Coordinates of C-alpha atoms and ligand atoms in Angstrom, one line a residue:
Chain A
M1 CA 32.7 -320.1 -55.3
E2 CA 32.1 -320.3 -58.8
L3 CA 28.8 -320.1 -60.9
E4 CA 28.8 -322.2 -64.1
F5 CA 26.2 -321.6 -66.6
L6 CA 24.7 -324.4 -68.2
G7 CA 21.9 -323.1 -70.1
T8 CA 21.4 -319.4 -70.6
G9 CA 18.5 -319.2 -73.1
A10 CA 14.8 -318.7 -72.7
G11 CA 11.6 -320.8 -73.5
V12 CA 13.3 -323.3 -76.0
P13 CA 16.6 -324.6 -76.9
S14 CA 18.4 -323.0 -79.7
K15 CA 21.7 -324.0 -81.3
G16 CA 23.2 -321.2 -79.1
R17 CA 21.8 -321.6 -75.9
N18 CA 20.6 -324.4 -73.9
V19 CA 17.3 -323.8 -71.6
S20 CA 17.9 -322.7 -68.1
S21 CA 20.1 -324.2 -65.5
T22 CA 22.7 -322.5 -63.3
A23 CA 25.4 -324.3 -61.4
L24 CA 26.5 -322.8 -57.8
K25 CA 29.8 -324.7 -57.3
M26 CA 31.0 -324.6 -53.7
L27 CA 33.8 -327.1 -53.9
D28 CA 36.1 -325.3 -51.6
E29 CA 33.0 -324.3 -49.2
R30 CA 31.3 -327.7 -48.9
N31 CA 32.4 -330.1 -51.7
E32 CA 29.1 -329.5 -53.1
V33 CA 27.5 -328.1 -56.6
W34 CA 24.1 -326.6 -56.1
L35 CA 21.8 -326.2 -59.2
F36 CA 19.3 -323.6 -60.1
D37 CA 16.8 -325.1 -62.4
V38 CA 17.0 -327.9 -64.7
G39 CA 15.7 -327.4 -68.3
E40 CA 16.0 -330.6 -70.5
A41 CA 19.3 -331.8 -71.3
T42 CA 21.1 -330.1 -68.2
Q43 CA 22.6 -333.4 -68.0
H44 CA 23.7 -333.2 -71.5
Q45 CA 25.5 -329.9 -70.8
I46 CA 27.1 -331.4 -67.4
L47 CA 28.8 -334.1 -69.6
K48 CA 30.9 -331.4 -71.0
T49 CA 31.8 -329.7 -67.6
A50 CA 34.0 -331.0 -64.7
I51 CA 30.9 -331.1 -62.7
K52 CA 30.1 -334.5 -61.0
P53 CA 26.5 -335.5 -60.8
R54 CA 27.0 -337.1 -57.2
K55 CA 28.3 -333.8 -56.0
I56 CA 25.0 -332.1 -56.6
T57 CA 23.5 -331.9 -53.2
K58 CA 20.4 -329.2 -53.8
I59 CA 18.4 -328.4 -56.5
F60 CA 16.7 -325.0 -56.2
I61 CA 13.6 -324.7 -58.9
T62 CA 12.7 -321.3 -59.6
H63 CA 9.1 -322.0 -61.2
L64 CA 7.7 -325.3 -62.7
H65 CA 7.5 -324.0 -66.5
G66 CA 9.0 -326.9 -68.8
D67 CA 12.1 -324.9 -69.8
H68 CA 13.2 -324.8 -66.0
I69 CA 12.5 -328.6 -65.1
F70 CA 12.1 -331.1 -68.0
G71 CA 15.7 -332.0 -67.4
L72 CA 15.2 -333.1 -63.7
P73 CA 14.2 -336.7 -64.2
G74 CA 17.1 -337.5 -66.5
L75 CA 19.6 -336.0 -63.9
L76 CA 18.2 -337.7 -61.0
S77 CA 18.4 -341.0 -63.1
S78 CA 21.8 -340.4 -64.2
R79 CA 23.2 -339.3 -60.9
S80 CA 21.9 -342.6 -59.5
N81 CA 23.5 -344.6 -62.5
Q82 CA 26.8 -343.0 -61.9
G83 CA 27.0 -344.1 -58.2
G84 CA 25.5 -341.1 -56.7
N85 CA 24.4 -342.1 -53.0
S86 CA 24.2 -339.1 -50.8
P87 CA 20.8 -337.6 -50.0
L88 CA 19.4 -334.9 -52.4
E89 CA 17.0 -332.1 -51.7
I90 CA 14.9 -330.1 -54.1
Y91 CA 13.5 -327.2 -53.4
G92 CA 10.7 -325.7 -55.5
P93 CA 7.2 -324.5 -55.8
V94 CA 4.3 -327.1 -55.1
G95 CA 4.1 -329.4 -58.0
I96 CA 7.6 -330.2 -58.2
K97 CA 7.4 -333.4 -56.2
L98 CA 4.4 -334.6 -58.0
F99 CA 6.1 -334.2 -61.3
V100 CA 9.3 -336.0 -60.1
E101 CA 7.8 -338.8 -58.6
T102 CA 5.4 -339.4 -61.5
S103 CA 8.4 -339.6 -63.9
L104 CA 10.1 -341.7 -61.8
K105 CA 7.1 -344.1 -61.1
V106 CA 6.3 -344.4 -64.2
T107 CA 9.7 -345.6 -65.5
G108 CA 10.2 -347.8 -62.5
S109 CA 13.2 -345.9 -61.3
R110 CA 14.7 -346.8 -58.1
L111 CA 17.2 -344.2 -57.1
S112 CA 20.5 -345.1 -55.1
Y113 CA 19.8 -341.9 -52.8
P114 CA 16.8 -340.4 -51.1
I115 CA 15.1 -337.3 -52.2
K116 CA 13.7 -334.8 -49.8
Y117 CA 11.3 -332.1 -51.3
I118 CA 10.8 -329.1 -49.8
E119 CA 7.8 -327.5 -51.6
M120 CA 7.0 -323.8 -50.9
K121 CA 4.1 -321.6 -50.8
N122 CA 6.0 -318.5 -49.6
G123 CA 9.4 -317.2 -49.2
G124 CA 11.5 -316.9 -46.3
E125 CA 14.0 -318.6 -44.8
I126 CA 14.2 -322.3 -46.8
F127 CA 17.7 -323.7 -45.3
N128 CA 20.3 -322.8 -42.8
D129 CA 23.5 -324.7 -41.5
K130 CA 26.8 -323.7 -40.0
T131 CA 27.9 -322.4 -43.0
F132 CA 25.0 -321.4 -45.1
I133 CA 21.5 -319.6 -45.1
V134 CA 19.3 -319.6 -48.3
Y135 CA 16.5 -317.3 -48.4
A136 CA 13.6 -317.8 -50.9
G137 CA 11.3 -314.4 -52.3
E138 CA 8.3 -314.8 -54.3
L139 CA 9.0 -313.0 -57.8
K140 CA 6.2 -311.9 -60.5
H141 CA 5.7 -314.4 -63.3
R142 CA 2.9 -315.8 -64.7
V143 CA 3.3 -318.8 -62.4
T144 CA 4.7 -318.8 -58.6
C145 CA 8.0 -318.1 -59.2
F146 CA 10.9 -317.9 -56.5
G147 CA 14.0 -316.1 -56.6
Y148 CA 17.1 -317.3 -54.1
R149 CA 19.6 -315.4 -52.1
V150 CA 22.6 -317.8 -50.7
V151 CA 24.3 -316.3 -48.0
E152 CA 27.6 -317.5 -46.5
K153 CA 28.0 -317.0 -42.8
P154 CA 30.6 -314.8 -41.5
R155 CA 33.7 -316.7 -41.2
T156 CA 35.9 -316.4 -38.1
G157 CA 39.6 -314.8 -38.8
E158 CA 42.9 -316.9 -38.5
L159 CA 44.4 -317.1 -35.2
L160 CA 47.1 -314.7 -34.8
V161 CA 50.0 -317.2 -34.0
D162 CA 52.8 -314.5 -34.5
D163 CA 51.3 -312.2 -31.9
L164 CA 51.3 -315.2 -29.6
Q165 CA 54.8 -316.4 -29.9
K166 CA 56.3 -314.1 -27.1
Y167 CA 54.2 -315.9 -24.4
N168 CA 55.8 -319.5 -25.2
I169 CA 52.6 -321.3 -25.0
P170 CA 53.3 -324.9 -25.2
N171 CA 51.7 -327.2 -28.2
G172 CA 48.5 -328.5 -27.1
P173 CA 44.6 -327.7 -26.2
I174 CA 45.7 -323.8 -25.2
F175 CA 45.7 -322.9 -29.0
G176 CA 42.4 -324.1 -29.7
Q177 CA 41.0 -322.6 -26.6
L178 CA 42.0 -319.4 -27.8
K179 CA 40.9 -319.9 -31.3
A180 CA 37.5 -320.4 -30.1
G181 CA 37.6 -316.9 -28.4
K182 CA 38.0 -318.3 -25.0
T183 CA 39.9 -316.7 -21.7
V184 CA 43.0 -318.8 -20.7
T185 CA 45.5 -318.4 -18.0
L186 CA 48.8 -319.7 -18.5
E187 CA 50.9 -321.4 -16.0
D188 CA 52.9 -317.9 -15.0
G189 CA 49.5 -316.4 -14.4
T190 CA 49.2 -314.3 -17.6
V191 CA 45.5 -314.1 -18.6
L192 CA 44.8 -314.0 -22.2
N193 CA 41.4 -313.5 -24.1
G194 CA 41.3 -315.5 -27.5
K195 CA 39.4 -312.5 -29.0
D196 CA 42.3 -310.3 -28.7
F197 CA 44.0 -312.9 -30.9
I198 CA 41.9 -313.7 -33.7
G199 CA 42.0 -311.8 -37.0
P200 CA 39.0 -310.2 -39.0
D201 CA 36.3 -312.1 -40.3
K202 CA 37.0 -313.6 -43.5
P203 CA 34.7 -311.8 -46.1
S204 CA 31.7 -314.1 -46.5
K205 CA 29.6 -313.9 -49.9
V206 CA 26.3 -313.4 -51.0
V207 CA 24.9 -314.9 -54.2
T208 CA 21.5 -314.1 -55.6
I209 CA 19.7 -315.9 -58.1
I210 CA 16.7 -313.9 -59.7
S211 CA 14.7 -316.1 -62.5
D212 CA 11.7 -315.3 -64.6
T213 CA 10.1 -312.3 -63.2
R214 CA 8.6 -308.7 -63.9
Y215 CA 10.4 -306.2 -61.7
T216 CA 8.8 -306.6 -58.2
P217 CA 10.4 -305.0 -54.8
E218 CA 11.1 -308.5 -53.3
I219 CA 14.0 -308.7 -56.2
D220 CA 16.0 -305.6 -54.3
K221 CA 15.5 -307.5 -51.0
L222 CA 16.8 -310.5 -52.2
S223 CA 19.4 -308.7 -53.9
Q224 CA 20.7 -306.1 -50.8
D225 CA 24.5 -306.1 -51.1
A226 CA 25.3 -309.4 -53.2
D227 CA 28.7 -310.3 -54.3
V228 CA 26.8 -311.5 -57.5
I229 CA 23.2 -311.4 -58.8
V230 CA 22.4 -313.5 -61.7
H231 CA 19.3 -311.9 -63.2
E232 CA 17.1 -313.1 -66.0
S233 CA 17.5 -310.5 -69.1
T234 CA 15.1 -312.3 -71.5
F235 CA 14.7 -308.6 -73.4
S236 CA 16.2 -305.2 -74.2
N237 CA 15.0 -302.0 -73.2
D238 CA 13.4 -301.7 -76.4
E239 CA 11.0 -304.5 -75.8
K240 CA 10.1 -303.6 -72.1
K241 CA 6.4 -303.7 -73.1
L242 CA 6.9 -307.3 -74.2
A243 CA 8.9 -308.0 -71.0
Y244 CA 6.1 -306.5 -69.0
N245 CA 3.3 -308.4 -70.9
Y246 CA 5.4 -311.8 -70.7
F247 CA 6.3 -311.6 -67.1
H248 CA 9.8 -310.9 -68.0
S249 CA 12.6 -308.2 -67.4
T250 CA 15.2 -306.2 -69.5
A251 CA 18.5 -305.7 -69.0
T252 CA 17.8 -302.2 -68.1
Q253 CA 15.5 -303.4 -64.9
A254 CA 18.3 -306.0 -64.3
A255 CA 21.2 -303.2 -63.9
E256 CA 18.8 -300.8 -62.0
V257 CA 18.2 -303.7 -59.3
A258 CA 22.0 -304.4 -59.0
K259 CA 22.9 -300.5 -58.6
R260 CA 20.2 -300.1 -56.1
S261 CA 21.0 -303.0 -54.1
H262 CA 25.0 -302.1 -54.2
A263 CA 25.7 -305.6 -55.5
K264 CA 29.3 -306.0 -56.6
G265 CA 28.3 -307.8 -60.1
L266 CA 26.0 -308.6 -62.2
I267 CA 25.5 -311.6 -64.6
L268 CA 22.4 -311.8 -67.1
T269 CA 21.0 -314.8 -68.5
H270 CA 17.7 -316.3 -69.9
I271 CA 18.3 -314.4 -73.1
S272 CA 15.7 -314.7 -76.0
A273 CA 16.6 -316.4 -79.3
R274 CA 16.4 -313.2 -80.9
Y275 CA 19.3 -312.2 -79.5
T276 CA 21.6 -314.6 -81.5
G277 CA 25.4 -314.8 -81.2
R278 CA 27.0 -311.4 -80.4
G279 CA 23.6 -310.0 -80.5
A280 CA 23.1 -310.7 -76.9
L281 CA 26.1 -308.0 -76.3
I282 CA 23.4 -305.4 -76.8
L283 CA 21.9 -306.5 -73.5
Q284 CA 25.4 -306.3 -71.8
R285 CA 26.2 -302.8 -73.2
E286 CA 22.8 -301.6 -72.2
A287 CA 22.9 -302.6 -68.7
Q288 CA 26.3 -301.5 -68.4
R289 CA 25.5 -298.0 -68.5
I290 CA 23.7 -298.3 -65.3
F291 CA 25.7 -301.1 -63.7
K292 CA 29.4 -301.2 -65.1
N293 CA 30.2 -304.7 -63.5
T294 CA 27.8 -306.7 -65.9
K295 CA 28.4 -309.5 -68.3
V296 CA 25.8 -311.5 -70.3
A297 CA 26.3 -315.3 -69.9
S298 CA 26.7 -317.8 -72.6
D299 CA 26.5 -321.6 -72.0
F300 CA 29.5 -322.9 -70.1
D301 CA 30.8 -319.6 -68.9
L302 CA 32.7 -319.8 -65.4
F303 CA 32.7 -317.1 -63.1
E304 CA 34.2 -316.7 -59.9
V305 CA 32.4 -315.2 -57.1
P306 CA 32.7 -312.2 -56.5
F307 CA 33.7 -311.5 -60.2
K308 CA 35.5 -308.7 -62.0
Chain B
M1 CA 11.3 -343.3 -96.9
E2 CA 14.0 -342.5 -94.9
L3 CA 15.4 -343.5 -91.3
E4 CA 17.5 -340.7 -89.2
F5 CA 18.8 -341.7 -86.0
L6 CA 18.5 -339.0 -83.6
G7 CA 20.0 -341.1 -80.4
T8 CA 21.6 -344.4 -80.9
G9 CA 23.1 -345.0 -77.4
A10 CA 21.9 -347.2 -74.5
G11 CA 21.0 -346.0 -70.9
V12 CA 22.5 -342.7 -70.4
P13 CA 23.6 -339.8 -73.0
S14 CA 27.2 -339.8 -73.6
K15 CA 29.4 -337.3 -75.6
G16 CA 29.5 -339.7 -78.8
R17 CA 25.6 -340.9 -78.6
N18 CA 22.6 -339.7 -77.3
V19 CA 19.7 -341.8 -75.8
S20 CA 16.9 -343.3 -77.9
S21 CA 15.1 -341.7 -80.7
T22 CA 14.5 -342.8 -84.5
A23 CA 12.8 -340.9 -87.0
L24 CA 11.1 -342.5 -89.9
K25 CA 10.7 -339.8 -92.7
M26 CA 7.8 -340.1 -94.8
L27 CA 7.7 -336.9 -96.5
D28 CA 6.9 -338.4 -100.2
E29 CA 4.5 -341.0 -98.9
R30 CA 2.7 -338.8 -96.4
N31 CA 4.4 -335.5 -95.9
E32 CA 4.8 -336.6 -92.2
V33 CA 7.4 -337.9 -90.0
W34 CA 7.1 -340.7 -87.4
L35 CA 9.2 -340.8 -84.2
F36 CA 10.0 -344.1 -82.4
D37 CA 10.9 -343.2 -78.9
V38 CA 11.7 -339.5 -77.4
G39 CA 14.8 -340.0 -75.2
E40 CA 15.7 -336.7 -73.2
A41 CA 17.1 -333.9 -75.5
T42 CA 15.5 -335.2 -78.9
Q43 CA 14.2 -331.9 -79.7
H44 CA 17.7 -330.7 -79.5
Q45 CA 18.9 -333.2 -81.8
I46 CA 16.1 -332.4 -84.3
L47 CA 17.5 -328.8 -84.2
K48 CA 20.2 -330.2 -86.0
T49 CA 18.5 -331.7 -89.0
A50 CA 15.9 -330.7 -91.4
I51 CA 13.0 -332.4 -89.5
K52 CA 10.5 -329.8 -88.5
P53 CA 8.6 -330.8 -85.3
R54 CA 5.3 -329.7 -86.9
K55 CA 5.5 -332.5 -89.2
I56 CA 5.5 -335.1 -86.7
T57 CA 2.2 -336.8 -86.5
K58 CA 2.5 -339.8 -84.9
I59 CA 5.0 -341.1 -82.0
F60 CA 5.6 -344.9 -81.1
I61 CA 7.1 -345.4 -77.7
T62 CA 8.4 -348.8 -76.9
H63 CA 8.7 -349.0 -73.3
L64 CA 8.7 -346.5 -70.6
H65 CA 12.2 -346.3 -69.4
G66 CA 13.6 -342.7 -68.9
D67 CA 16.1 -342.8 -71.9
H68 CA 13.1 -343.6 -74.1
I69 CA 10.6 -340.9 -73.1
F70 CA 12.1 -338.2 -71.1
G71 CA 12.5 -336.1 -74.3
L72 CA 8.8 -336.1 -74.8
P73 CA 7.3 -333.3 -72.9
G74 CA 9.9 -331.0 -74.2
L75 CA 9.3 -331.9 -77.8
L76 CA 5.7 -331.8 -77.5
S77 CA 5.8 -327.9 -75.8
S78 CA 8.0 -326.8 -78.7
R79 CA 5.9 -328.5 -81.6
S80 CA 3.6 -326.3 -79.9
N81 CA 5.6 -322.9 -79.8
Q82 CA 6.8 -323.5 -83.5
G83 CA 3.1 -323.3 -84.7
G84 CA 2.3 -327.2 -85.0
N85 CA -1.4 -327.2 -84.9
S86 CA -2.1 -330.6 -86.4
P87 CA -3.5 -333.6 -84.3
L88 CA -0.6 -336.0 -82.8
E89 CA -0.7 -339.4 -81.7
I90 CA 1.2 -341.4 -79.2
Y91 CA 1.2 -345.0 -79.1
G92 CA 2.9 -346.8 -75.8
P93 CA 2.2 -349.0 -73.1
V94 CA -0.1 -348.1 -70.3
G95 CA 1.6 -345.1 -68.5
I96 CA 2.7 -342.9 -71.4
K97 CA -0.3 -340.8 -70.7
L98 CA -0.1 -340.2 -67.2
F99 CA 3.5 -339.4 -67.6
V100 CA 2.6 -336.8 -70.3
E101 CA -0.4 -335.5 -68.8
T102 CA 1.3 -334.9 -65.7
S103 CA 4.3 -333.2 -67.1
L104 CA 1.8 -330.8 -69.1
K105 CA 0.0 -330.2 -66.0
V106 CA 2.4 -329.6 -63.5
T107 CA 3.9 -326.9 -66.3
G108 CA 0.5 -325.4 -66.7
S109 CA 1.2 -326.1 -70.5
R110 CA -1.8 -325.5 -72.7
L111 CA -0.5 -327.1 -76.3
S112 CA -1.8 -325.7 -79.8
Y113 CA -2.9 -329.2 -80.9
P114 CA -4.8 -332.3 -79.8
I115 CA -3.2 -335.5 -78.6
K116 CA -4.7 -338.8 -78.8
Y117 CA -3.1 -341.6 -76.8
I118 CA -3.3 -345.2 -77.9
E119 CA -2.0 -347.0 -74.7
M120 CA -1.4 -350.8 -75.5
K121 CA -1.7 -353.9 -73.3
N122 CA -0.9 -356.3 -76.2
G123 CA 0.2 -356.1 -79.3
G124 CA -1.8 -356.5 -82.7
E125 CA -2.7 -354.1 -85.5
I126 CA -2.7 -350.8 -84.1
F127 CA -3.0 -348.5 -87.1
N128 CA -4.6 -348.9 -90.6
D129 CA -5.5 -346.1 -93.4
K130 CA -5.5 -345.9 -97.1
T131 CA -1.7 -346.3 -97.4
F132 CA 0.0 -347.7 -94.3
I133 CA -0.7 -350.6 -91.6
V134 CA 1.1 -350.6 -88.2
Y135 CA 1.6 -353.5 -86.1
A136 CA 3.0 -354.0 -82.6
G137 CA 4.2 -356.7 -81.0
E138 CA 5.3 -357.5 -77.4
L139 CA 9.1 -358.1 -76.9
K140 CA 10.8 -359.5 -73.7
H141 CA 12.3 -356.5 -71.7
R142 CA 12.4 -355.8 -67.9
V143 CA 9.0 -353.9 -68.2
T144 CA 6.4 -353.8 -71.2
C145 CA 8.1 -353.4 -74.6
F146 CA 6.6 -353.1 -77.8
G147 CA 8.3 -353.6 -81.4
Y148 CA 6.9 -352.0 -84.3
R149 CA 6.1 -353.2 -88.2
V150 CA 5.4 -350.5 -90.4
V151 CA 3.6 -352.0 -93.4
E152 CA 3.3 -349.7 -96.6
K153 CA 0.4 -350.9 -98.4
P154 CA 0.8 -352.2 -102.2
R155 CA 0.4 -349.4 -104.5
T156 CA -1.2 -349.9 -107.9
G157 CA 1.1 -349.2 -111.1
E158 CA 1.1 -346.5 -113.4
L159 CA -1.3 -346.6 -116.2
L160 CA 0.3 -348.0 -119.4
V161 CA -0.5 -344.8 -121.5
D162 CA 1.5 -345.8 -124.6
D163 CA -0.4 -349.1 -124.7
L164 CA -3.8 -346.9 -124.9
Q165 CA -2.4 -344.3 -127.4
K166 CA -3.8 -346.6 -130.5
Y167 CA -7.3 -346.3 -129.0
N168 CA -7.2 -342.4 -129.8
I169 CA -9.2 -342.1 -126.4
P170 CA -10.2 -338.1 -126.1
N171 CA -8.9 -336.5 -123.3
G172 CA -11.6 -336.6 -120.1
P173 CA -12.7 -339.1 -117.8
I174 CA -12.0 -342.4 -119.4
F175 CA -8.5 -342.2 -118.2
G176 CA -9.7 -342.0 -114.8
Q177 CA -11.9 -345.1 -115.1
L178 CA -9.5 -347.3 -116.6
K179 CA -6.6 -346.0 -114.1
A180 CA -9.2 -347.3 -111.7
G181 CA -9.5 -350.6 -113.3
K182 CA -12.8 -350.2 -114.5
T183 CA -14.2 -351.3 -118.3
V184 CA -15.0 -348.8 -120.6
T185 CA -16.7 -348.8 -123.7
L186 CA -15.5 -346.4 -126.6
E187 CA -17.7 -344.7 -129.1
D188 CA -16.6 -347.1 -131.8
G189 CA -17.5 -350.0 -129.5
T190 CA -14.4 -351.2 -128.3
V191 CA -14.2 -352.5 -124.9
L192 CA -11.2 -351.8 -122.7
N193 CA -10.8 -353.4 -119.5
G194 CA -8.6 -351.1 -117.4
K195 CA -7.0 -353.9 -115.2
D196 CA -5.1 -354.6 -118.5
F197 CA -3.5 -351.6 -118.8
I198 CA -2.1 -351.2 -115.3
G199 CA 1.4 -351.9 -114.7
P200 CA 2.8 -353.9 -112.0
D201 CA 2.3 -352.8 -108.2
K202 CA 5.0 -350.6 -107.2
P203 CA 7.2 -352.1 -104.4
S204 CA 5.9 -351.3 -101.0
K205 CA 8.1 -351.2 -97.9
V206 CA 8.4 -352.7 -94.6
V207 CA 10.4 -351.2 -91.8
T208 CA 10.6 -352.9 -88.3
I209 CA 11.6 -351.1 -84.9
I210 CA 13.0 -353.9 -82.6
S211 CA 13.8 -351.7 -79.2
D212 CA 15.1 -352.9 -75.8
T213 CA 14.5 -356.7 -75.7
R214 CA 15.9 -360.4 -75.1
Y215 CA 15.3 -362.4 -78.1
T216 CA 11.9 -363.6 -78.5
P217 CA 9.9 -365.3 -81.5
E218 CA 7.9 -362.2 -81.6
I219 CA 10.7 -360.4 -83.0
D220 CA 10.8 -362.9 -86.1
K221 CA 7.3 -362.2 -86.8
L222 CA 7.5 -358.4 -86.6
S223 CA 10.6 -358.7 -88.9
Q224 CA 9.5 -361.0 -91.5
D225 CA 10.6 -359.9 -95.1
A226 CA 11.5 -356.5 -93.9
D227 CA 13.3 -354.0 -96.0
V228 CA 14.7 -352.8 -93.0
I229 CA 15.2 -354.1 -89.3
V230 CA 16.2 -351.3 -86.8
H231 CA 17.3 -353.7 -84.2
E232 CA 18.9 -352.9 -80.6
S233 CA 22.6 -354.1 -80.0
T234 CA 23.3 -353.2 -76.8
F235 CA 26.3 -355.9 -76.5
S236 CA 28.4 -357.9 -78.5
N237 CA 28.2 -361.8 -78.6
D238 CA 31.2 -361.8 -75.9
E239 CA 28.7 -360.2 -73.6
K240 CA 25.8 -362.2 -74.6
K241 CA 25.0 -363.5 -70.7
L242 CA 25.2 -359.7 -69.9
A243 CA 22.8 -359.2 -72.5
Y244 CA 20.4 -361.8 -71.2
N245 CA 20.5 -360.7 -67.5
Y246 CA 19.6 -357.1 -68.6
F247 CA 17.0 -358.3 -71.2
H248 CA 19.1 -356.7 -74.1
S249 CA 20.1 -358.3 -77.3
T250 CA 23.6 -358.9 -79.3
A251 CA 24.8 -358.1 -82.4
T252 CA 24.8 -361.8 -83.3
Q253 CA 21.4 -362.0 -82.2
A254 CA 20.0 -359.5 -84.5
A255 CA 21.9 -360.5 -87.6
E256 CA 20.3 -364.1 -86.9
V257 CA 16.8 -362.4 -86.7
A258 CA 17.8 -360.7 -90.1
K259 CA 18.8 -363.7 -91.8
R260 CA 15.9 -365.6 -90.8
S261 CA 13.3 -363.2 -91.4
H262 CA 14.7 -362.7 -95.3
A263 CA 15.1 -359.1 -94.4
K264 CA 16.9 -356.9 -97.0
G265 CA 19.0 -354.7 -94.4
L266 CA 19.9 -354.5 -90.8
I267 CA 20.5 -351.2 -88.9
L268 CA 22.1 -351.7 -85.5
T269 CA 21.5 -349.2 -82.8
H270 CA 21.0 -348.5 -78.8
I271 CA 24.9 -349.1 -78.3
S272 CA 26.3 -349.6 -74.9
A273 CA 28.9 -346.9 -73.9
R274 CA 31.4 -349.4 -73.8
Y275 CA 31.5 -349.2 -77.4
T276 CA 33.0 -345.8 -77.6
G277 CA 33.7 -344.3 -81.2
R278 CA 34.9 -346.8 -83.6
G279 CA 34.5 -349.6 -81.2
A280 CA 31.1 -349.7 -82.2
L281 CA 32.4 -351.3 -85.6
I282 CA 33.1 -354.3 -83.7
L283 CA 29.1 -355.0 -83.3
Q284 CA 28.7 -354.5 -86.9
R285 CA 31.6 -356.5 -88.3
E286 CA 30.2 -359.6 -86.0
A287 CA 26.6 -359.2 -87.4
Q288 CA 28.0 -359.0 -91.0
R289 CA 29.4 -362.2 -90.5
I290 CA 25.9 -363.6 -90.4
F291 CA 24.2 -361.0 -92.5
K292 CA 26.0 -359.3 -94.8
N293 CA 23.9 -355.8 -95.2
T294 CA 24.4 -354.5 -91.7
K295 CA 25.3 -351.1 -90.5
V296 CA 25.7 -350.0 -87.1
A297 CA 24.0 -346.5 -86.8
S298 CA 25.5 -343.2 -85.6
D299 CA 23.7 -340.3 -84.5
F300 CA 22.7 -338.4 -87.3
D301 CA 23.1 -341.0 -89.9
L302 CA 20.1 -341.0 -92.4
F303 CA 19.4 -344.3 -94.4
E304 CA 17.2 -344.8 -97.4
V305 CA 14.5 -347.5 -97.1
P306 CA 15.5 -350.0 -98.3
F307 CA 19.2 -349.3 -98.2
K308 CA 22.4 -350.6 -99.5
Ligands
LIG1 ZN1 12.1 -319.6 -68.6
LIG2 ZN1 17.1 -348.4 -73.6

């Protein structure tokens, strides 16, 4: 899994940072890309990356401010023009469907794929399949806003083929049965329990996305033991009153979350235009004093999960 | 007057050309900028120019395809954030108001200025004040689409002060009366008719904007004697069947319009992504064989009106 930052600015686009969008690339795990927020010109940013719009299968909208959604109609249209035909799911607060459907209707767009809208009033488990679970949790912004916790399910270890060698097991279904953890009786009467021949679970990953919000205890729940927390950090601690009044967070608050929740890494995004160029490193240094493994994201930064 | 091209591509953004938007800069004439179409990321393009969003007072939408309107909500919001408070007028086909108002409502945006919508079903005179008239005319696209003709009213010539010198006119209101074309009796009984002392009308300008369309005679009407025609040229003459089927024009068709209508200049825009880089010069050369003063526009090109 990798995180690719498509827009790391706050509010309005600037020369240095586009408005919000973060891609969670799960090419090895699912051959999919999930997007968190789609600010205007996200499709333009994607043009400069290796991401293929048709690989985007889920879009999670944190809240309905323009800098988080105005790129959605254009991206959906381009995904259609570029041959995307697999279904797409859009998760977000109530209202996201009206915005997208009105945009498509007014422009007479007929997309080449179906969209399923999952409009949420509260948080909770919003997605669950064989390999992943996603939870949403309500944050504290001026409008309804959700944070997301993406959890990879435990992945069973490999079959310990070396340990089985001495039993001279013929090629065939027995390996599959053992791998599935079943008990098998060999021709010579030996009884083998598959569970004894499976290595330790492979590490599964947790990614937490905390967008526009004041601090609220829900953030800690979403962040618990995460491999990486992507946390908004519109302001520095010097502006903590401003952050509070505008329902935003500081770098210090983000770092405190990461520390308390025993996260492995913290990435700061949604940076106010007042921190131009290397000015944003003020935020990184401020957070690192509390939580060492912190980076401030720039547009097009690509991070492995977990990152070091 | 100047034309600044903010997006010269067709359909979807590419690395070389953004989707449609053209600015008519009337800073000397009105201290205003008028926009024709607002494709996604027009506000991003504007960031790279000297245009101030608060100077944009009128937006003319040609038609409701996404590549011509998806930048509108973001631009309107940023104009508000950046201290714009003068009223804004949006002209366009029926539906543009629903799109904009839904976008603003869903995002809970309260703009710092009022918007007046002028939704059109047919063409005709749509604006008329002391210095300018604007006409709209219906084009032939898959959806309702308007071309625009912007006409500067004749500007009265200067008062010929040198010719008046011998009459020893005292400083004061008499000059103003003569300049207004009135007849004045001087103290010595001399009668002067202001009209005899005013130079020739200053040249006024006509700019025509022809967006997505097949050829239709309405284009000729909108283009008559224009100082410059901005004409879509999605395809070359080799692809004229494709152009027809998709309700678009070729460079040859645009040049024929310019020639027939005795225009002074022609600028080609809305260039298909198939003509990458210098490939677009094919379109320019094709048009120049019919109408010499033709340029193919690139993003950020700035042309004087009239241009040479
Ligand atoms: Zn935001
Ligand atoms: Zn178009």
